[in-house]
XYZ file of C-alpha atoms in Angstrom:
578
model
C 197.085 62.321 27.997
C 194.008 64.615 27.394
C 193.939 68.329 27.498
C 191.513 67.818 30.882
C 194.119 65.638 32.714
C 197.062 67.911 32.119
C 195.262 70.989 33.557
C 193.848 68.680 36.761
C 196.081 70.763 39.170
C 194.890 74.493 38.098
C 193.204 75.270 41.016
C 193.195 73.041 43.476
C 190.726 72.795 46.455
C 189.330 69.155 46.113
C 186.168 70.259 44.184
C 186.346 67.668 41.803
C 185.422 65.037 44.942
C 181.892 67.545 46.080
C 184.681 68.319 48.407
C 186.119 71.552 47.197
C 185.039 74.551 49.257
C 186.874 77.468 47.042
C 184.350 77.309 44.071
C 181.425 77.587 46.227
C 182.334 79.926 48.562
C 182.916 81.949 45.566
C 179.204 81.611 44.320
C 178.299 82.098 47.440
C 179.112 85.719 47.442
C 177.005 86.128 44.566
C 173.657 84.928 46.202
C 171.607 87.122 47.876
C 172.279 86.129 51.547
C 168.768 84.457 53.491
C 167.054 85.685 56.439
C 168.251 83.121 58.575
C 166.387 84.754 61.834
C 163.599 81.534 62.133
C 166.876 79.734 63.014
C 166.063 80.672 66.758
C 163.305 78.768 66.331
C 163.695 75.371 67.341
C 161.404 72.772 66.309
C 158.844 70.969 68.313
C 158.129 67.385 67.996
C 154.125 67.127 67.368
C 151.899 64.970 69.639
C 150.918 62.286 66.637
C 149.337 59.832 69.199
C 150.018 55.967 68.982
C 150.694 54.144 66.037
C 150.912 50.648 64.818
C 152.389 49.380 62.004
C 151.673 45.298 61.214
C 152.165 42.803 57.994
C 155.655 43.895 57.281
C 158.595 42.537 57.780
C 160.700 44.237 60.373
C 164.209 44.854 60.471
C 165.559 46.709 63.151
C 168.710 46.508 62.636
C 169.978 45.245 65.462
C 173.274 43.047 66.645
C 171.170 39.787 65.902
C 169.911 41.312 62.376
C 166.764 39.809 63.544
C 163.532 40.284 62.329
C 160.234 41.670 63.584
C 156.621 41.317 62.934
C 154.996 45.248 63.976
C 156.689 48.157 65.218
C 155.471 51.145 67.159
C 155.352 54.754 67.496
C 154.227 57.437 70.109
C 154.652 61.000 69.334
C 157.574 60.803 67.630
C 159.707 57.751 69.333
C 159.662 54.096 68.943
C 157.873 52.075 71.782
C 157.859 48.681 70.795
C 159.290 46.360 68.238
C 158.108 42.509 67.900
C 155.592 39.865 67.448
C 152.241 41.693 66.551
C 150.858 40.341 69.627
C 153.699 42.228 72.167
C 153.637 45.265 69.961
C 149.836 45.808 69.923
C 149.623 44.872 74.119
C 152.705 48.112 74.245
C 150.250 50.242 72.231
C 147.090 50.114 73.854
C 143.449 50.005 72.200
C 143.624 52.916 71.253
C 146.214 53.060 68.932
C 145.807 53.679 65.272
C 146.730 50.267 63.185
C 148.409 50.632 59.930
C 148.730 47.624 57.574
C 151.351 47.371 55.406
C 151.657 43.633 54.274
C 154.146 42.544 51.839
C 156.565 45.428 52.525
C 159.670 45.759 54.566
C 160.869 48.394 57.458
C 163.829 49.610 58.121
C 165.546 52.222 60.254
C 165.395 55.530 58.028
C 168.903 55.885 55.935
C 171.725 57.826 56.720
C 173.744 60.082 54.432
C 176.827 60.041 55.980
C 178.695 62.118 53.223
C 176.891 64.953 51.228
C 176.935 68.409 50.427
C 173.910 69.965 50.618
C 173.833 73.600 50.429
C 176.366 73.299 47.363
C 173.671 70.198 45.862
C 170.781 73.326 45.801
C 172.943 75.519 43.866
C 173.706 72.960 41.035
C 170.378 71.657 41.251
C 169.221 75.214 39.765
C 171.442 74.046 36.563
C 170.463 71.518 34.030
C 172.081 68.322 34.452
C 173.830 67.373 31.002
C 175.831 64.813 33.244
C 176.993 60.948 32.162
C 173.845 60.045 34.375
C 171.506 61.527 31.769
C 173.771 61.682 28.719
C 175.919 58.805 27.400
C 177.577 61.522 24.811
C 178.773 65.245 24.614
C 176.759 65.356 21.785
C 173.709 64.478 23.343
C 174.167 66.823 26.342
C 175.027 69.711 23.780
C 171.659 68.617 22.015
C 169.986 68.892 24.749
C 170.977 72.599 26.146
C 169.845 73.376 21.920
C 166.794 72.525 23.454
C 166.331 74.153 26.307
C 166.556 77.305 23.919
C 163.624 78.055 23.101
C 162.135 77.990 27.191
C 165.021 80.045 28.430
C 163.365 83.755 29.248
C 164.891 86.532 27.682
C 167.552 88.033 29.864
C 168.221 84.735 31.283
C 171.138 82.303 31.214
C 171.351 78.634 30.110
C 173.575 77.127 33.254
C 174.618 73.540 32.705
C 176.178 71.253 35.046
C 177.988 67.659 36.041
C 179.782 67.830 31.987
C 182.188 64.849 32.303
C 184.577 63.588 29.924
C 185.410 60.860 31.700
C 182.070 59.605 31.401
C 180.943 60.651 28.440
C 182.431 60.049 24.724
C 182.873 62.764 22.619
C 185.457 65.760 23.262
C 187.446 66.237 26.364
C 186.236 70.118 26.670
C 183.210 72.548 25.564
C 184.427 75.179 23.121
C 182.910 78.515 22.346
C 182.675 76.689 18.295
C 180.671 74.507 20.212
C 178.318 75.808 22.392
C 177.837 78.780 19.969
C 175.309 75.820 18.229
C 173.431 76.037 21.431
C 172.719 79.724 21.175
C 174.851 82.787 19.807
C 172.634 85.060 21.473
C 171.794 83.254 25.191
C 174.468 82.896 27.398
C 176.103 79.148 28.257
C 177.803 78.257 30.763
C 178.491 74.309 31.886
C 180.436 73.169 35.285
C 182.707 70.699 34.269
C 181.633 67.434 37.129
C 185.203 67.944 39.101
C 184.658 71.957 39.898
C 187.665 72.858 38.412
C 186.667 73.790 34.917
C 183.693 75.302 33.682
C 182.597 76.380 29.895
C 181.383 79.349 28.188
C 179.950 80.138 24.628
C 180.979 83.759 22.954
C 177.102 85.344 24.709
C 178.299 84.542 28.379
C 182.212 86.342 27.070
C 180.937 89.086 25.716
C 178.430 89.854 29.152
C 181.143 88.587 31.214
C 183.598 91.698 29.300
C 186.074 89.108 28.130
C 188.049 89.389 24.593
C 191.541 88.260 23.283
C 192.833 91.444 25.300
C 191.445 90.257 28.538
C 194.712 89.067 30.670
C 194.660 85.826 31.985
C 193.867 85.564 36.230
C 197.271 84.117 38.014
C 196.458 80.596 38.429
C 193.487 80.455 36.934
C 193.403 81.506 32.750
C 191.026 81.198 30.487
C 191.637 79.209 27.176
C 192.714 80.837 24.107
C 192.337 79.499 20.005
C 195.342 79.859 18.210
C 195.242 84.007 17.503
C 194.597 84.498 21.731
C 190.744 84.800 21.392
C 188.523 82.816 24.096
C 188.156 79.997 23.452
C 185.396 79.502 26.310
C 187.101 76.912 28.574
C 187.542 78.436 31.970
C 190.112 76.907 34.040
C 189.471 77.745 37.542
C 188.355 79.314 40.285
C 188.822 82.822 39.464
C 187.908 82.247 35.981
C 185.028 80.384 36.434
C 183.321 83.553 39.147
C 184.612 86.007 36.884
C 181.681 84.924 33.858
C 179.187 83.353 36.609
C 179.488 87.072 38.374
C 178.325 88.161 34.848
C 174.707 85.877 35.464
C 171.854 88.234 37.044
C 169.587 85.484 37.961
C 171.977 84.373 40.565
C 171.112 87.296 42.723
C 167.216 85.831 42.645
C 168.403 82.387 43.636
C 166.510 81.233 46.912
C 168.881 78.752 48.954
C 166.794 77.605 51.185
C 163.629 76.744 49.232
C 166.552 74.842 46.838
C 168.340 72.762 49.777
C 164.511 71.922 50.824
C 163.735 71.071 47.241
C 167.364 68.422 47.941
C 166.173 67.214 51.052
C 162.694 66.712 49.864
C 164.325 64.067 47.063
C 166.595 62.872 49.565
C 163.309 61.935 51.756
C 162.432 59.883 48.522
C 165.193 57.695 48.586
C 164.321 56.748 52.288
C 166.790 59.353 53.776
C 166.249 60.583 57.418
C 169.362 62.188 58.357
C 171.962 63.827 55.987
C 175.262 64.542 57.010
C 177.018 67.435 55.327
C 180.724 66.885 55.373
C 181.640 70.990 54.389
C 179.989 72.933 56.699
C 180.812 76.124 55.166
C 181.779 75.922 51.659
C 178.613 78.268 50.388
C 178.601 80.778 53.266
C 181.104 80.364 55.555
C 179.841 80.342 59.277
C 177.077 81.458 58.266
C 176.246 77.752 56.859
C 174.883 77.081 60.158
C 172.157 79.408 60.328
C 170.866 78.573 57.158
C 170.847 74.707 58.539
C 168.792 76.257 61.638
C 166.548 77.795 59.569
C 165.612 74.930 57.435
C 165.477 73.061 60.631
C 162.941 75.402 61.873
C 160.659 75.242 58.635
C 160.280 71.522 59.028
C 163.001 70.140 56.815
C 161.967 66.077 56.034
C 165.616 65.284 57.535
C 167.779 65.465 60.025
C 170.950 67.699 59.462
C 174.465 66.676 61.390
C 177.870 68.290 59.707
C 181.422 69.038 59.784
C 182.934 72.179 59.320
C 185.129 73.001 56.863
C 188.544 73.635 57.811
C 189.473 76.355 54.749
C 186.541 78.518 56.747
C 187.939 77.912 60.061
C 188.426 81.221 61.308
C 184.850 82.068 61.190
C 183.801 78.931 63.149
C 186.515 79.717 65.770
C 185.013 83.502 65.698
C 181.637 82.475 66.324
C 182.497 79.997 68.993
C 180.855 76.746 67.446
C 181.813 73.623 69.776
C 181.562 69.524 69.238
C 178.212 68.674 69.416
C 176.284 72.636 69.002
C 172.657 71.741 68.620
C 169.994 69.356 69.262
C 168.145 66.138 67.457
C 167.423 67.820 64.339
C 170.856 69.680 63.349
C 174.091 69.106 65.506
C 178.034 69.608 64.730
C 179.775 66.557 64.999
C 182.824 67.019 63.190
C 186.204 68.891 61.286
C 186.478 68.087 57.833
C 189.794 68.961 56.272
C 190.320 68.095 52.218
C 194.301 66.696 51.666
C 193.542 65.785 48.240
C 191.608 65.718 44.994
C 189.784 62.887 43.029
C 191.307 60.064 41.897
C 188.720 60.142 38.451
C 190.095 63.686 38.150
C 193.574 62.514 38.825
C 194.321 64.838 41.664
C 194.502 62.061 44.805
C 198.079 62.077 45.143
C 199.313 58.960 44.536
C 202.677 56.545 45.814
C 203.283 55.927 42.170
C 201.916 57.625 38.916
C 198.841 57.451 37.373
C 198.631 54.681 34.356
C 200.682 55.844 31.671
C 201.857 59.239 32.894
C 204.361 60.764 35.535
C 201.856 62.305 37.683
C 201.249 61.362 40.982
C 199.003 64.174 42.135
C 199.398 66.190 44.790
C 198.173 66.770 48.483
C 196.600 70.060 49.270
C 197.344 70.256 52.864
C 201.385 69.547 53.275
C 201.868 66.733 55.571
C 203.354 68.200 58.566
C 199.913 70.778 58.406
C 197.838 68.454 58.400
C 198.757 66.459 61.485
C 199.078 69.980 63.184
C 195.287 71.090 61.890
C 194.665 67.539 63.126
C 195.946 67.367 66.740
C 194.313 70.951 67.070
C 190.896 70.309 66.569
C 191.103 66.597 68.412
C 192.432 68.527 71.706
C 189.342 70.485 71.036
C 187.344 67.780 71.189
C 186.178 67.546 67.699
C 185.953 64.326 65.566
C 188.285 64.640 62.636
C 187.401 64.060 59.433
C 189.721 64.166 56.841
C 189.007 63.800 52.887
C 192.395 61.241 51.662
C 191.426 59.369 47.640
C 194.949 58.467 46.660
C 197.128 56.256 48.558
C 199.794 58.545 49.318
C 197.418 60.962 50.952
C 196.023 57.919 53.043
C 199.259 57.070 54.260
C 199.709 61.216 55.117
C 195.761 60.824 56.549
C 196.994 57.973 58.720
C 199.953 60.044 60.110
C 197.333 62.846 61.064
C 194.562 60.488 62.584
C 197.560 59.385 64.610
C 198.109 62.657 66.335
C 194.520 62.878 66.573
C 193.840 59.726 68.667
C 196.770 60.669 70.728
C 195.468 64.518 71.157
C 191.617 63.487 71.950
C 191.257 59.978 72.234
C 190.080 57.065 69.906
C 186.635 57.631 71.210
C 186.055 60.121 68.950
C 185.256 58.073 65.516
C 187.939 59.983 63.767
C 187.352 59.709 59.936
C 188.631 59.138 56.320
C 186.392 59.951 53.625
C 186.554 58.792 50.526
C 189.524 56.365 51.689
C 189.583 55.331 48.118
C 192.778 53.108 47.325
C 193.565 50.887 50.661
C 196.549 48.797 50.867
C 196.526 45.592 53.402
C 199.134 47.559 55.455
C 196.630 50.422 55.408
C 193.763 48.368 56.830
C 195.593 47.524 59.613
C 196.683 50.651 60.759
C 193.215 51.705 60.485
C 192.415 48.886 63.119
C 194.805 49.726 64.816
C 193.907 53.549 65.463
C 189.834 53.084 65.713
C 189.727 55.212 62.889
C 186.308 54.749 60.071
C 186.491 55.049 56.697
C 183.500 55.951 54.982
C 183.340 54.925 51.267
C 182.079 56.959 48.017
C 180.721 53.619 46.526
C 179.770 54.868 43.366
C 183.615 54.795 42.438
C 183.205 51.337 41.936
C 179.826 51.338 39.969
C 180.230 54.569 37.736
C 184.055 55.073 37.466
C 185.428 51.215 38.182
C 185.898 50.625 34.545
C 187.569 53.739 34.040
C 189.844 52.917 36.800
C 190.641 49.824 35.822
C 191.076 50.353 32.270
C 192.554 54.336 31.917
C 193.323 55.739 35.145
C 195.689 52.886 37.357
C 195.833 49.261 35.789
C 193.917 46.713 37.197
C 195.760 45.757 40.119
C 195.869 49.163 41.787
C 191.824 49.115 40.395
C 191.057 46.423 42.673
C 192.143 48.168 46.066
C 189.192 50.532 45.427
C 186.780 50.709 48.007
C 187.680 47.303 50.143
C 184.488 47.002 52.426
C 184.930 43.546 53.021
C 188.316 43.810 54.286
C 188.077 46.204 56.191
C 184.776 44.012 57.967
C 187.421 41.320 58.150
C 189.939 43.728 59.852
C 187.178 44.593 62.868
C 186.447 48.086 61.522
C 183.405 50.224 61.252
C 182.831 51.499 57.719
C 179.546 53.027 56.235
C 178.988 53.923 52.059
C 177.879 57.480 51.221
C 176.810 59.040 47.915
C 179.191 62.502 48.284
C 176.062 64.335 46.217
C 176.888 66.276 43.918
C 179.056 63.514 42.283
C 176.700 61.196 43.060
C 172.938 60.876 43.767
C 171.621 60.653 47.329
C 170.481 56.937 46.261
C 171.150 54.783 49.817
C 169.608 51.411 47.827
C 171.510 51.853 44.940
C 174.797 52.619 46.889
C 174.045 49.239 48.547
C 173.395 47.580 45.634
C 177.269 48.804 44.524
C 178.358 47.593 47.957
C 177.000 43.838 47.381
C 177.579 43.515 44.078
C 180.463 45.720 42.903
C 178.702 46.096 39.656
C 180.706 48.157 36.350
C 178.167 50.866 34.876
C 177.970 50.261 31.244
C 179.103 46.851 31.568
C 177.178 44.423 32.553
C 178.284 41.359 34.133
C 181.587 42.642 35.147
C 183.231 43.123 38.932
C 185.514 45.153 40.458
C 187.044 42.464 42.730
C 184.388 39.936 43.801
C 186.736 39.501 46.729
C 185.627 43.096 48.094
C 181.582 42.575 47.674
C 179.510 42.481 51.184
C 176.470 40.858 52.153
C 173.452 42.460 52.289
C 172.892 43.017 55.828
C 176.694 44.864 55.894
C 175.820 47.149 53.250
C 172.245 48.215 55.216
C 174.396 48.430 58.345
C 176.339 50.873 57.015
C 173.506 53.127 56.339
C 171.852 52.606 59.355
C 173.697 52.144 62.431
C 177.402 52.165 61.547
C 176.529 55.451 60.105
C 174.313 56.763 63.063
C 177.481 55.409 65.561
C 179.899 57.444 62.620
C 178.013 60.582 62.804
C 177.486 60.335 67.029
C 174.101 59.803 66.802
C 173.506 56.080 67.504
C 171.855 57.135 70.844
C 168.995 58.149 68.835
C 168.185 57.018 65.249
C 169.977 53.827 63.310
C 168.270 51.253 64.394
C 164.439 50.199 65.687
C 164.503 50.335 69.210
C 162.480 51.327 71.484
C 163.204 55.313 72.901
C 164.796 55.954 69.755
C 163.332 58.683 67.108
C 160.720 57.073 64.843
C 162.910 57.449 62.008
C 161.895 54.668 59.526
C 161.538 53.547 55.815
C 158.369 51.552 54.160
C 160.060 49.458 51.363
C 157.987 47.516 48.951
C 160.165 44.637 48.916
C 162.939 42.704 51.358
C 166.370 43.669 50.605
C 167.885 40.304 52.048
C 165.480 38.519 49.487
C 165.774 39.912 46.486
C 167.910 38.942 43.243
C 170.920 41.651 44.833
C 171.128 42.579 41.174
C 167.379 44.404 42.260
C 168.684 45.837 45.348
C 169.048 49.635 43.780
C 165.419 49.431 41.513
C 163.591 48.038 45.266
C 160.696 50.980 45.405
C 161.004 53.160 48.618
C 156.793 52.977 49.500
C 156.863 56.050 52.445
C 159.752 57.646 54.314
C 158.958 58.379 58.483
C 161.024 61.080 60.549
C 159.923 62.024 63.802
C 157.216 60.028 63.641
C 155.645 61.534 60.507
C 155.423 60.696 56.931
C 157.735 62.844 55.182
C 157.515 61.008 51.863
């Protein structure tokens, strides 16, 4: 067992899933707080005339999966979807044609599970992350680097550090990131939130020596004689050296969560939904979403609120379904576990080669209570459940839910990692959808397979096509940070099940989807998940003109190609946002 996996449970909060409010809230104090006043604001959709888009093919995405020849838009909704001939007779003469032979269109993507205000902070540190850096040597290498264009007076903040990704050392050591600088500070986020890493410059400004006494629940690591050792364990570790880092009080949120949506708009994104509504500022999460609305973000925004903030949504009286087209409440998000990669989804039996099952953060019995309260108020729940065990607790709490405020809601588990056939079946049987962090079985499969539970318990990860089989709605989601807001490549995982860094091997080829599944549940099974299918999803006409340009046909292609298909132009509200 490494030193990483015997200190997974300092701490917990579910950070190491994107889902761990504690952390953030805690950086969150640090930043100066927005003028979120333009939140009163409210958008107005533009009067963009008629237009007319022919030569692609057309996918609206509906219960057919058929396929159309032109599609089009008037001031901001869809108005017909066809042969070229019906379309154009819709439009009128006068409606501006737009050719875009060769390509395909779909209904814009959903991100049905991200964090976005947490994404913009990170996304001011440099990624030294398994997606960039195969090594620990590499990543160190490249914060060496970075020396020489760091300003004086500033910090060197590093981010997504994962040993479970990356060979080399299990932790960052002052010995170590001394070699980056002796004189800047360093500081890297370990990828799970629970464990960040500091050389001696970042101690010293931070005030903290071998006399410094540990915080309860949260120490810092010693060497031998009780010096720092730089590995911060914890929350209150972690803020005490970050508190240390003047530049945070610069930091401008809102021009960074643009900045995320902006990329997301890149990847054919239309509407993000953040599942921890609250994690940076509390309540006051929502303003800065009404702001960004107001200044033209390139997406839509739904979310959840986060049930460790509670108390502040309840004090500013924020209901099911607060807001309008562009940003709207739609759910309660409550976290009852950690990762699984992190080894903190708590588990029926112990992880491969250890005694540890985990453990849940909520107890059961408060979790169906938190549950049943926010159902009879009307709210879909949405609760966070990796490990088995904390499914089967999940299951117990979506129980009371359904019985408190009906199935009607779309109550959900995210994550919903390791499903057993029993599990499925409940799911049926309570309406409940799961919505799937795909990228477990891409980036982490092998690990899980080979390190974490044994291939047998591997191959219940992420079991899309089972769950299809069982009758039930399920959509995939990228949970950005831990993964990138990437909606082609998470259906390329879907199809293909895929190992990173091995090519040619599956996690069970009985669990892989067809194509037109895997778009579904980016498109309409996640507009009907996040109750919006009334209005984007699909291509029909009256809904928003939410659509993406691709440059090639995703039910053509070698599905090996599905995640490198380019994403040509990227329409919300009837304008070109990418």
């Amino acid at each position: 067992m490494t030193n990483l996996q015997t200190r997974s449970h300092v701490d917990s909060g579910g950070a190491d899933c994107g889902c761990g409010g504690p952390l953030y809230s805690g950086l969150g104090a640090l930043l100066p707080v927005p003028d979120a006043g333009a939140g009163s604001r409210r958008p107005q959709r533009m009067r963009t005339g008629t237009t007319v888009f022919v030569g692609a093919t057309v996918l609206p995405v509906d219960d057919a999966f058929s396929e159309a020849e032109a599609l089009a838009i008037r001031d901001g909704r869809i108005i017909a979807v066809g042969t070229e001939a019906d379309v154009r007779e819709a439009a009128g003469d006068d409606a501006e044609v737009i050719d875009r032979t060769g390509s395909t269109i779909l209904p814009g993507f959903i991100e049905p599970h991200a964090h976005l205000l947490p994404t913009a902070l990170l996304d001011t540190f440099t990624d030294v992350g398994p997606f960039s850096f195969d090594t620990v040597d590499g990543a160190v290498a490249h914060l060496r680097e970075s020396v020489a264009a760091t300003p004086p007076g500033s910090w060197i903040r590093g981010r997504q550090f994962d040993p479970s990704l990356q060979s080399g050392p299990d932790e960052l050591t002052t010995e170590m990131l001394d070699t980056v600088s002796d004189v800047v500070p360093v500081v890297v986020m370990n990828a799970s939130g629970h464990f960040a890493y500091a050389n001696s410059a970042a101690l010293a400004a931070a005030g903290i020596d071998r006399d410094t006494p540990d915080i309860e629940g949260s120490p810092y690591g010693r060497y031998a004689d009780g010096a720092p050792n730089g590995v911060l364990m914890g929350q209150g570790a972690i803020l005490s050296v970050m508190a240390a880092n003047p530049a945070l009080g610069d930091l401008d949120i809102l021009a960074e969560a643009r900045k995320v949506a902006d990329r997301a708009a890149s990847n054919g994104v239309t509407t993000i939904c953040d599942q921890g509504t609250g994690f940076l500022l509390g309540a006051g999460d929502i303003d800065l979403f009404e702001s960004l609305a107001a200044a033209g973000l390139p997406t839509r925004l739904r979310y959840s609120l986060y049930d460790n903030r509670g108390d502040g949504f309840d004090q500013r009286g924020t209901k099911p379904g607060d807001g309008d087209e562009y940003v709207r409440a739609t759910g309660w998000k409550i976290v009852s576990d950690g990762s699984n990669q992190g080894r903190t989804g708590s588990q029926r039996e112990p992880y491969l080669g250890t005694d540890d099952r985990g453990l849940p953060y909520v107890e059961p019995d408060d979790l169906v209570a938190k549950a049943r309260l926010r159902a009879s108020q009307g709210w879909q729940v949405v609760i966070h459940a990796n490990g088995d065990r904390a499914i089967d607790i999940a299951l117990d709490a979506q129980a009371a839910a359904v019985e408190a405020g009906g199935p009607d809601r779309r109550h959900r588990i995210e994550h919903c990692s390791i499903l057993h056939d029993e599990q499925i079946t409940r799911i049926a049987e309570l309406g409940l959808s799961p919505s799937f962090l795909i990228g477990h079985v891409h980036f982490w499969g092998k690990a899980f397979r080979d390190e974490i539970f044994g291939p047998d318990k591997a191959a219940k990860l992420d079991r899309t096509a089972s769950c299809s089989a069982a009758g039930i709605r399920w959509t995939i989601h990228s949970d950005e940070m831990v993964t990138p807001m990437e909606p082609l490549r998470c259906i390329h995982n879907a199809v293909t099940r895929e190992l990173w860094r091995e090519p040619g091997s599956i996690l069970n080829a009985d669990e892989c989807v067809p194509v037109e599944a895997a778009i579904r549940a980016m498109t309409a099974d996640a507009a009907w998940q996040c109750h919006s299918d009334h209005e984007i999803g699909t291509l029909e006409p009256g809904k928003c003109a939410d659509f993406v340009v691709l440059a090639d046909n995703p039910r053509t292609v070698d599905p090996r190609d599905l995640a490198s298909i380019g994403v040509l132009e990227t329409w919300m509200d009837g304008e070109r946002r990418h």
